[in-house]
Amino acid sequence: MAIKLHDFNGEHSLTWDAGGLAADAAVAGAGHEPNGYFWEGLVRFTWPDIAERLGFDSEAGMFCAVGSPGDLERLKTAVESVITSPEAVRDLIARAKTSGFEFDD
């Protein structure tokens, strides 16, 4: 699984392919679809301080955030350990559920 940082004509984005991630089984086990929209919701819930400064263009098969190189680097560092850890994802989904957060997956 590779998180990719892109620079297209001065527009910076961060992407990864949804599906095939180590955490997918935990996402599905919690009743969610492990698609780009789910991951966008997880980012918005878990790192709202970063998410509020980003734009999102996620799809079913891909997560995509658009923003400054600094914010995207911060997000990349934060999310790398989560998308590879079923335990971390289960914990974050449980926290989101407790807080009343609704995923749009």
Coordinates of N, CA and C in Angstrom, one line a residue:
M1 N 0.9 -1.2 0.0 CA 0.0 0.0 0.0 C 0.9 1.2 0.0
A2 N 0.6 2.1 -0.9 CA 1.4 3.3 -1.0 C 0.6 4.5 -0.9
I3 N 0.9 5.4 0.0 CA 0.3 6.7 0.0 C 1.2 7.6 -0.9
K4 N 0.5 8.3 -1.8 CA 1.2 9.0 -2.8 C 1.0 10.5 -2.7
L5 N 2.0 11.3 -2.7 CA 1.9 12.8 -2.8 C 2.1 13.2 -4.2
H6 N 1.2 14.1 -4.7 CA 1.3 14.5 -6.1 C 1.4 16.0 -6.2
D7 N 2.0 16.5 -7.2 CA 2.1 17.9 -7.5 C 1.8 18.1 -9.0
F8 N 0.6 18.4 -9.3 CA 0.2 18.6 -10.7 C 0.0 20.1 -11.0
N9 N 0.9 20.7 -11.7 CA 0.8 22.2 -12.0 C 0.5 23.0 -10.8
G10 N 1.2 22.7 -9.7 CA 1.1 23.5 -8.5 C -0.1 23.1 -7.6
E11 N -0.9 22.1 -8.0 CA -2.0 21.6 -7.1 C -1.4 20.4 -6.4
H12 N -1.5 20.4 -5.1 CA -0.9 19.3 -4.3 C -2.0 18.4 -3.8
S13 N -1.8 17.1 -3.9 CA -2.8 16.1 -3.4 C -2.1 14.9 -2.8
L14 N -2.8 14.2 -2.0 CA -2.4 13.0 -1.3 C -3.4 11.9 -1.7
T15 N -3.0 10.8 -2.1 CA -4.0 9.7 -2.5 C -3.5 8.4 -2.0
W16 N -4.4 7.4 -1.9 CA -4.1 6.0 -1.7 C -5.3 5.3 -2.3
D17 N -5.0 4.1 -2.8 CA -6.1 3.2 -3.3 C -6.8 2.5 -2.1
A18 N -8.1 2.6 -2.1 CA -8.9 2.0 -1.1 C -9.1 0.5 -1.5
G19 N -9.2 -0.4 -0.6 CA -9.3 -1.8 -0.9 C -7.9 -2.4 -0.8
G20 N -7.8 -3.5 -0.3 CA -6.5 -4.2 -0.2 C -5.6 -3.7 1.0
L21 N -6.2 -2.9 1.9 CA -5.4 -2.3 3.0 C -5.5 -3.3 4.2
A22 N -4.5 -3.3 5.0 CA -4.4 -4.1 6.2 C -5.6 -3.9 7.1
A23 N -6.1 -2.7 7.1 CA -7.2 -2.4 8.0 C -8.6 -2.7 7.4
D24 N -8.7 -3.1 6.2 CA -10.0 -3.3 5.5 C -10.9 -4.2 6.3
A25 N -10.4 -5.4 6.7 CA -11.3 -6.3 7.4 C -11.9 -5.7 8.7
A26 N -11.1 -4.9 9.4 CA -11.6 -4.2 10.6 C -12.7 -3.2 10.2
V27 N -12.5 -2.5 9.1 CA -13.6 -1.6 8.7 C -14.8 -2.3 8.3
A28 N -14.7 -3.4 7.5 CA -15.9 -4.2 7.1 C -16.5 -4.8 8.4
G29 N -15.7 -5.3 9.3 CA -16.2 -5.9 10.5 C -17.0 -5.0 11.4
A30 N -16.8 -3.7 11.2 CA -17.5 -2.7 12.0 C -18.7 -2.2 11.2
G31 N -19.0 -2.8 10.1 CA -20.2 -2.5 9.3 C -20.0 -1.4 8.3
H32 N -18.8 -1.1 7.9 CA -18.5 0.0 7.0 C -17.9 -0.6 5.7
E33 N -18.0 0.2 4.7 CA -17.4 -0.1 3.4 C -16.0 0.5 3.4
P34 N -14.9 -0.2 3.2 CA -13.6 0.4 3.2 C -13.2 1.1 1.9
N35 N -14.0 2.1 1.6 CA -13.7 2.9 0.4 C -13.2 4.3 0.7
G36 N -13.0 5.0 -0.4 CA -12.4 6.4 -0.2 C -13.2 7.3 0.7
Y37 N -14.6 7.1 0.6 CA -15.5 8.0 1.4 C -15.3 7.6 2.9
F38 N -15.2 6.3 3.2 CA -15.0 6.0 4.6 C -13.7 6.6 5.1
W39 N -12.6 6.5 4.4 CA -11.3 7.0 4.8 C -11.4 8.5 5.0
E40 N -12.1 9.2 4.1 CA -12.3 10.6 4.2 C -13.0 11.0 5.5
G41 N -14.0 10.2 5.9 CA -14.7 10.4 7.1 C -13.8 10.2 8.3
L42 N -13.0 9.1 8.2 CA -12.1 8.8 9.3 C -11.1 10.0 9.5
V43 N -10.6 10.5 8.4 CA -9.7 11.7 8.5 C -10.4 12.9 9.1
R44 N -11.6 13.1 8.7 CA -12.3 14.3 9.2 C -12.6 14.1 10.7
F45 N -12.9 12.9 11.2 CA -13.1 12.7 12.6 C -11.8 12.7 13.4
T46 N -10.8 12.0 12.9 CA -9.6 11.8 13.7 C -8.7 13.0 13.7
W47 N -8.6 13.7 12.6 CA -7.7 14.9 12.5 C -8.4 16.1 11.9
P48 N -9.4 16.6 12.7 CA -10.2 17.7 12.2 C -9.4 19.0 11.9
D49 N -8.3 19.2 12.7 CA -7.4 20.3 12.5 C -6.7 20.3 11.2
I50 N -6.4 19.2 10.7 CA -5.8 19.1 9.4 C -6.9 19.1 8.3
A51 N -8.0 18.3 8.5 CA -9.0 18.2 7.5 C -9.7 19.5 7.2
E52 N -9.8 20.4 8.1 CA -10.5 21.6 7.9 C -9.8 22.5 6.9
R53 N -8.5 22.2 6.7 CA -7.7 23.0 5.7 C -7.5 22.3 4.4
L54 N -8.2 21.2 4.2 CA -8.0 20.4 3.0 C -9.3 20.3 2.2
G55 N -9.2 20.1 0.9 CA -10.3 19.7 0.1 C -10.3 18.2 -0.1
F56 N -11.4 17.6 -0.4 CA -11.4 16.2 -0.7 C -12.1 15.9 -2.0
D57 N -11.6 14.9 -2.7 CA -12.1 14.4 -3.9 C -12.0 12.9 -4.0
S58 N -12.5 12.3 -2.9 CA -12.4 10.8 -2.8 C -13.5 10.1 -3.7
E59 N -13.2 8.9 -4.0 CA -14.1 8.1 -4.8 C -14.2 6.7 -4.1
A60 N -15.0 5.8 -4.7 CA -15.2 4.5 -4.1 C -13.8 3.8 -3.9
G61 N -13.0 3.9 -5.0 CA -11.7 3.1 -5.0 C -10.5 3.9 -4.6
M62 N -10.7 5.2 -4.2 CA -9.5 6.0 -3.9 C -9.8 7.1 -2.9
F63 N -8.9 7.3 -1.9 CA -9.0 8.4 -1.0 C -8.2 9.5 -1.7
C64 N -8.6 10.8 -1.7 CA -7.9 11.9 -2.2 C -8.2 13.2 -1.4
A65 N -7.1 13.8 -1.0 CA -7.1 15.1 -0.3 C -6.3 16.1 -1.0
V66 N -6.7 17.3 -1.1 CA -6.0 18.3 -1.8 C -5.7 19.5 -0.8
G67 N -4.5 20.0 -0.9 CA -4.1 21.0 0.1 C -2.7 21.5 -0.1
S68 N -2.2 22.1 0.9 CA -0.8 22.6 0.9 C 0.1 21.4 1.2
P69 N 1.4 21.5 0.6 CA 2.3 20.4 0.9 C 2.5 20.1 2.4
G70 N 2.6 21.1 3.2 CA 2.8 20.9 4.6 C 1.6 20.1 5.3
D71 N 0.4 20.5 5.0 CA -0.8 19.8 5.5 C -0.9 18.4 5.1
L72 N -0.5 18.2 3.8 CA -0.6 16.8 3.2 C 0.5 15.9 3.8
E73 N 1.7 16.5 4.1 CA 2.7 15.7 4.8 C 2.3 15.4 6.2
R74 N 1.7 16.3 6.9 CA 1.2 16.0 8.3 C 0.2 14.9 8.2
L75 N -0.8 15.0 7.3 CA -1.8 13.9 7.1 C -1.1 12.6 6.8
K76 N -0.2 12.6 5.9 CA 0.5 11.3 5.5 C 1.1 10.7 6.7
T77 N 1.8 11.5 7.5 CA 2.5 11.0 8.7 C 1.5 10.4 9.7
A78 N 0.4 11.1 9.9 CA -0.7 10.7 10.8 C -1.4 9.4 10.4
V79 N -1.7 9.3 9.1 CA -2.6 8.2 8.7 C -1.8 6.9 8.4
E80 N -0.5 7.0 8.1 CA 0.3 5.8 7.7 C 0.1 4.7 8.8
S81 N 0.2 5.0 10.0 CA 0.1 4.0 11.0 C -1.3 3.5 11.3
V82 N -2.3 4.2 10.8 CA -3.7 3.8 11.1 C -4.2 2.9 10.0
I83 N -3.9 3.2 8.7 CA -4.4 2.4 7.6 C -3.8 1.0 7.6
T84 N -2.7 0.8 8.3 CA -2.0 -0.5 8.3 C -2.3 -1.2 9.6
S85 N -3.2 -0.7 10.5 CA -3.4 -1.3 11.8 C -4.9 -1.5 12.0
P86 N -5.4 -2.8 11.9 CA -6.8 -3.1 12.2 C -7.2 -2.6 13.6
E87 N -6.3 -2.8 14.6 CA -6.6 -2.4 15.9 C -6.8 -0.9 16.0
A88 N -6.0 -0.1 15.4 CA -6.1 1.4 15.5 C -7.4 1.8 14.8
V89 N -7.8 1.2 13.7 CA -9.0 1.5 13.0 C -10.2 1.1 13.8
R90 N -10.2 -0.1 14.4 CA -11.3 -0.5 15.3 C -11.5 0.5 16.4
D91 N -10.4 1.0 17.0 CA -10.5 2.0 18.1 C -11.1 3.3 17.6
L92 N -10.6 3.8 16.5 CA -11.1 5.0 16.0 C -12.6 5.0 15.6
I93 N -13.0 3.8 15.0 CA -14.4 3.6 14.6 C -15.3 3.6 15.9
A94 N -14.8 3.0 16.9 CA -15.6 2.9 18.2 C -15.7 4.3 18.8
R95 N -14.6 5.1 18.8 CA -14.6 6.5 19.3 C -15.6 7.3 18.5
A96 N -15.6 7.2 17.2 CA -16.5 7.9 16.3 C -17.9 7.6 16.6
K97 N -18.2 6.3 16.8 CA -19.6 5.9 17.1 C -20.0 6.5 18.4
T98 N -19.2 6.4 19.4 CA -19.5 6.9 20.8 C -19.8 8.4 20.7
S99 N -19.1 9.1 19.8 CA -19.3 10.6 19.7 C -20.5 11.0 18.8
G100 N -21.1 10.0 18.2 CA -22.2 10.2 17.3 C -21.8 10.6 15.9
F101 N -20.5 10.4 15.5 CA -20.0 10.7 14.2 C -20.6 9.7 13.2
E102 N -21.1 10.3 12.0 CA -21.7 9.4 11.0 C -20.7 9.3 9.8
F103 N -20.3 8.1 9.5 CA -19.5 7.9 8.3 C -20.4 7.9 7.0
D104 N -19.9 8.5 5.9 CA -20.7 8.5 4.7 C -20.0 7.6 3.7
D105 N -20.1 6.3 4.0 CA -19.5 5.3 3.1 C -20.5 4.5 2.5

